[in-house]
Amino acid sequence: MPLTRSLSVTSLTGLEDWDDEFDQENVVLFEVAWEVANKVGGIYTVIQTKAKITADEWGDNYVLIGPYFEHNVRTQVELIDPVDPAVKRAIDSMNSKGCKVYFGRWLIEGSPYVVLLDIGSAAWNLDQWKSELWDSCTVGIPWYDREANDAVLFGFLTAWFLGEFAAQCGEERPFILAHFHEWLAGVGLILARVRKLPVATIFTTHATLLGRYLCAGSVDFYNNLANFNVDKEAGDRQIYHRYCMERAAVHCTHVFTTVSQITAVEAEFLLKRKPDFVTPNGLNVKKFSAMHEFQNLHAQSKARIQEFVRGHFYGHLDFDLDKTLFFFIAGRYEFSNKGADVFLEALARLNYLLRVNQSDKTVIAFFIMPARTNNFNVETLKGQAVRKQLWDTANTVKEKFGKKLYESLLVGKLPDMNKMLDKEDFTMMKRAIFATQRQSLPPVCSHNMLDDATDPILNTIRRVGLFNGSSDRVKVIFHPEFLSSTSPLLPLDYEEFVRGCHLGAFPSYYEPWGYTPAECTVMGIPSISTNLSGFGCFMDEHIADPTSYGIYILDRRYRGLDESCNQLTSFLYSFCQQTRRQRIIQRNRTERLSDLLDWKYLGRYYTYSRHMALAKAFPDNFTYEPHEPTAAQGFRYPRPASVPPSPSISRHSSPHHSETEEDEERYDEDEEAEKDRQNIKQPEVAGTVPEWRRRSKKGSIDASNASTTSTASIASTTSTPSGNSSPTSSLVEERN
């Protein structure tokens, strides 16, 4: 099944500005998500990083809607009085009827306005609202599913607020546009359509519910998408009610978007609707004025990680830290979906290769995945205490040595080295050395796990035998907790930690987008992704030779598990063979790709989807006409000039490199960077694209610039929708 393009997926579009024809003063944008000022997963990052560019574009007409949780509001939100009179009247009306609705500024970049809905204050309506949802949509919610119950409360409060806002605006009501993220916000969209509110709607799914559950069940998911009985699969996993909420929202919305092409294919088969747009996720990219600045940050953070390693491996520090590479995997603890199983197997094979080839490189692989723990491992804490004690001892001796040296030089004599250190100093140093001795191996896990015997990562480590032995060239550290600068163990924020590592490995089987490799790219750290992740597919589309730019794309779609492990092992081994200079050059290339992931580019996809939603919801005021564009030259980042043409781009077969040979490699950083900047040009265009126009108040069509985007249908399928049609099928025609 080919992964063809969907509407709007192009090489950085260069879509023409529509703002000249689009009066945003008369449109209010509400963005609704459970993760507004409430960090749960990746959607929080999407909304948080996109807020600035959206707030800059929409100004006071941009408002986020999310749930109210006091512990989040205390640290993230500044509560203020509503600026818009209509918003104030809507909030006052809801508060007077027993709800608790708050308004404020989210204290993030862009400082967007937020409306926070206290679902606890409306919990007494739950049974009534669930009954209404059943009567209007035939979607039943079981009493025991707390998350689904919260989604119902949040959805009804959202629809209530949108209805109140529309009513309070009166005759001069602006056009209302509401963008809903994920199934947890979907009930509000469904009710907005059922109640026929004057709202243009967009629904974005960042990952399908059923897809996540199916992939966790070790099935050949992507090659059997057309064969799944979606209703039965959802029922077997006891998520049928959630699936119905998600599917109903997808079929009710005016515009349906997903975050990647791979998820678009998945959504067409599982949710039975082809997405209108693919809206890739971006980041706020902060460029440094000089190229060497981010390299300096890498060196500083690496030094702090090395300090942790010195303590963790005390008594077994029989490897050279200057020749040690730091790899890591991070994210939600989904052992198979996130590829931790493949990564561990590849590390075991890499360990064998490094030992057989007598490599002087050592690899330390970090697993940053939160799991159930009860405290830090005592042995791990002891290691950091021993390291600190040794450092204090060395400083004490250094000060005494320095004082004696100073006094000797002051009187014009060279010091007698036999008298510089006395017996007390030697005794102190010997005690410090004896304190670093340990009988046990360095711990694999930094915390005490609650389910040590059944933990999949620990069980796999036991199976492959990566116990941090002295003969192992690959060491493993499992840190089952999110990183924090206040940690007594590894006092680094996640961003600092990533900057200090050499390679991020994310061989995910199910990854609708993949923020972790994207963050690595922005920070100039090479990463491994897969052709089943949105990020991997996106970068493969835009880069002629991803590997030379530090983007290793693992084939997990068309290869078996063992073949994928071998390919990942080859990626890791070839990276270990690189010299320090080669790694610096590769980091420079990787960092230059950050422009591809900047919201300044990717935010235009969201802008385009909003235009379509307004045209569908308010055809008398907005319209679009499809037309056939002329072909335009697309761009792809070329292979760097300093990389030899294929097939010699692969690393040397010998594990030993000639330093002289590497130093003569052709490389001009400024020249390469300028070539890449020049390659951001008009995209490749294919298929039918809409020509956007804005109707004047009299109904005539104003002249407008045509904005183009590529389109191609997702792979067609002969499979028919499941027997149970959408409970909101009567609304499907309205979205067109």
CSV table of C-alpha atoms in Angstrom, one decimal, residues 32 34 65-69 94 98-101 116-133 141-143 145-162 180 183-189 191 195 245:
chain,number,residue,atom,x,y,z
A,32,VAL,CA,-9.7,23.4,22.1
A,34,TRP,CA,-7.3,18.7,27.0
A,65,ILE,CA,-9.9,26.4,25.7
A,66,GLY,CA,-8.8,23.8,28.2
A,67,PRO,CA,-9.6,22.1,31.5
A,68,TYR,CA,-9.0,23.9,34.9
A,69,PHE,CA,-6.6,22.2,37.3
A,94,MET,CA,-22.0,30.2,32.8
A,98,GLY,CA,-23.3,26.9,38.7
A,99,CYS,CA,-20.2,26.4,36.5
A,100,LYS,CA,-16.7,27.6,37.2
A,101,VAL,CA,-15.0,29.2,34.2
A,116,LEU,CA,-10.3,27.2,31.6
A,117,LEU,CA,-13.4,25.0,32.3
A,118,ASP,CA,-13.6,23.4,35.7
A,119,ILE,CA,-15.1,20.0,35.0
A,120,GLY,CA,-15.5,19.2,38.7
A,121,SER,CA,-17.9,22.0,39.2
A,122,ALA,CA,-20.2,20.5,36.5
A,123,ALA,CA,-19.9,16.9,37.5
A,124,TRP,CA,-23.5,16.9,38.8
A,125,ASN,CA,-24.6,17.1,35.2
A,126,LEU,CA,-22.8,14.0,34.1
A,127,ASP,CA,-25.7,11.6,34.0
A,128,GLN,CA,-27.9,14.1,32.2
A,129,TRP,CA,-25.3,15.0,29.7
A,130,LYS,CA,-24.4,11.3,29.0
A,131,SER,CA,-28.1,10.7,28.4
A,132,GLU,CA,-28.3,13.6,26.0
A,133,LEU,CA,-25.2,12.3,24.1
A,141,ILE,CA,-20.3,6.1,27.9
A,142,PRO,CA,-19.8,3.4,30.6
A,143,TRP,CA,-19.7,4.6,34.2
A,145,ASP,CA,-14.3,5.0,32.3
A,146,ARG,CA,-13.2,8.1,34.2
A,147,GLU,CA,-11.3,9.5,31.2
A,148,ALA,CA,-14.3,9.2,28.9
A,149,ASN,CA,-16.5,10.8,31.6
A,150,ASP,CA,-14.1,13.7,31.8
A,151,ALA,CA,-14.2,14.1,28.1
A,152,VAL,CA,-18.0,14.3,28.2
A,153,LEU,CA,-17.9,17.0,30.9
A,154,PHE,CA,-15.2,18.9,29.0
A,155,GLY,CA,-17.1,18.6,25.7
A,156,PHE,CA,-20.4,19.8,27.0
A,157,LEU,CA,-18.8,22.7,28.8
A,158,THR,CA,-17.0,23.7,25.6
A,159,ALA,CA,-20.1,23.5,23.5
A,160,TRP,CA,-22.0,25.5,26.2
A,161,PHE,CA,-19.3,28.2,26.1
A,162,LEU,CA,-19.2,28.4,22.3
A,180,PHE,CA,-10.4,20.6,18.3
A,183,TRP,CA,-10.9,12.6,20.9
A,184,LEU,CA,-10.8,14.1,24.4
A,185,ALA,CA,-12.0,17.4,22.9
A,186,GLY,CA,-14.2,15.7,20.3
A,187,VAL,CA,-17.5,15.8,22.2
A,188,GLY,CA,-17.5,19.6,22.0
A,189,LEU,CA,-17.2,19.4,18.3
A,191,LEU,CA,-22.3,19.0,20.1
A,195,ARG,CA,-26.9,22.0,18.0
A,245,MET,CA,-16.5,9.5,20.1
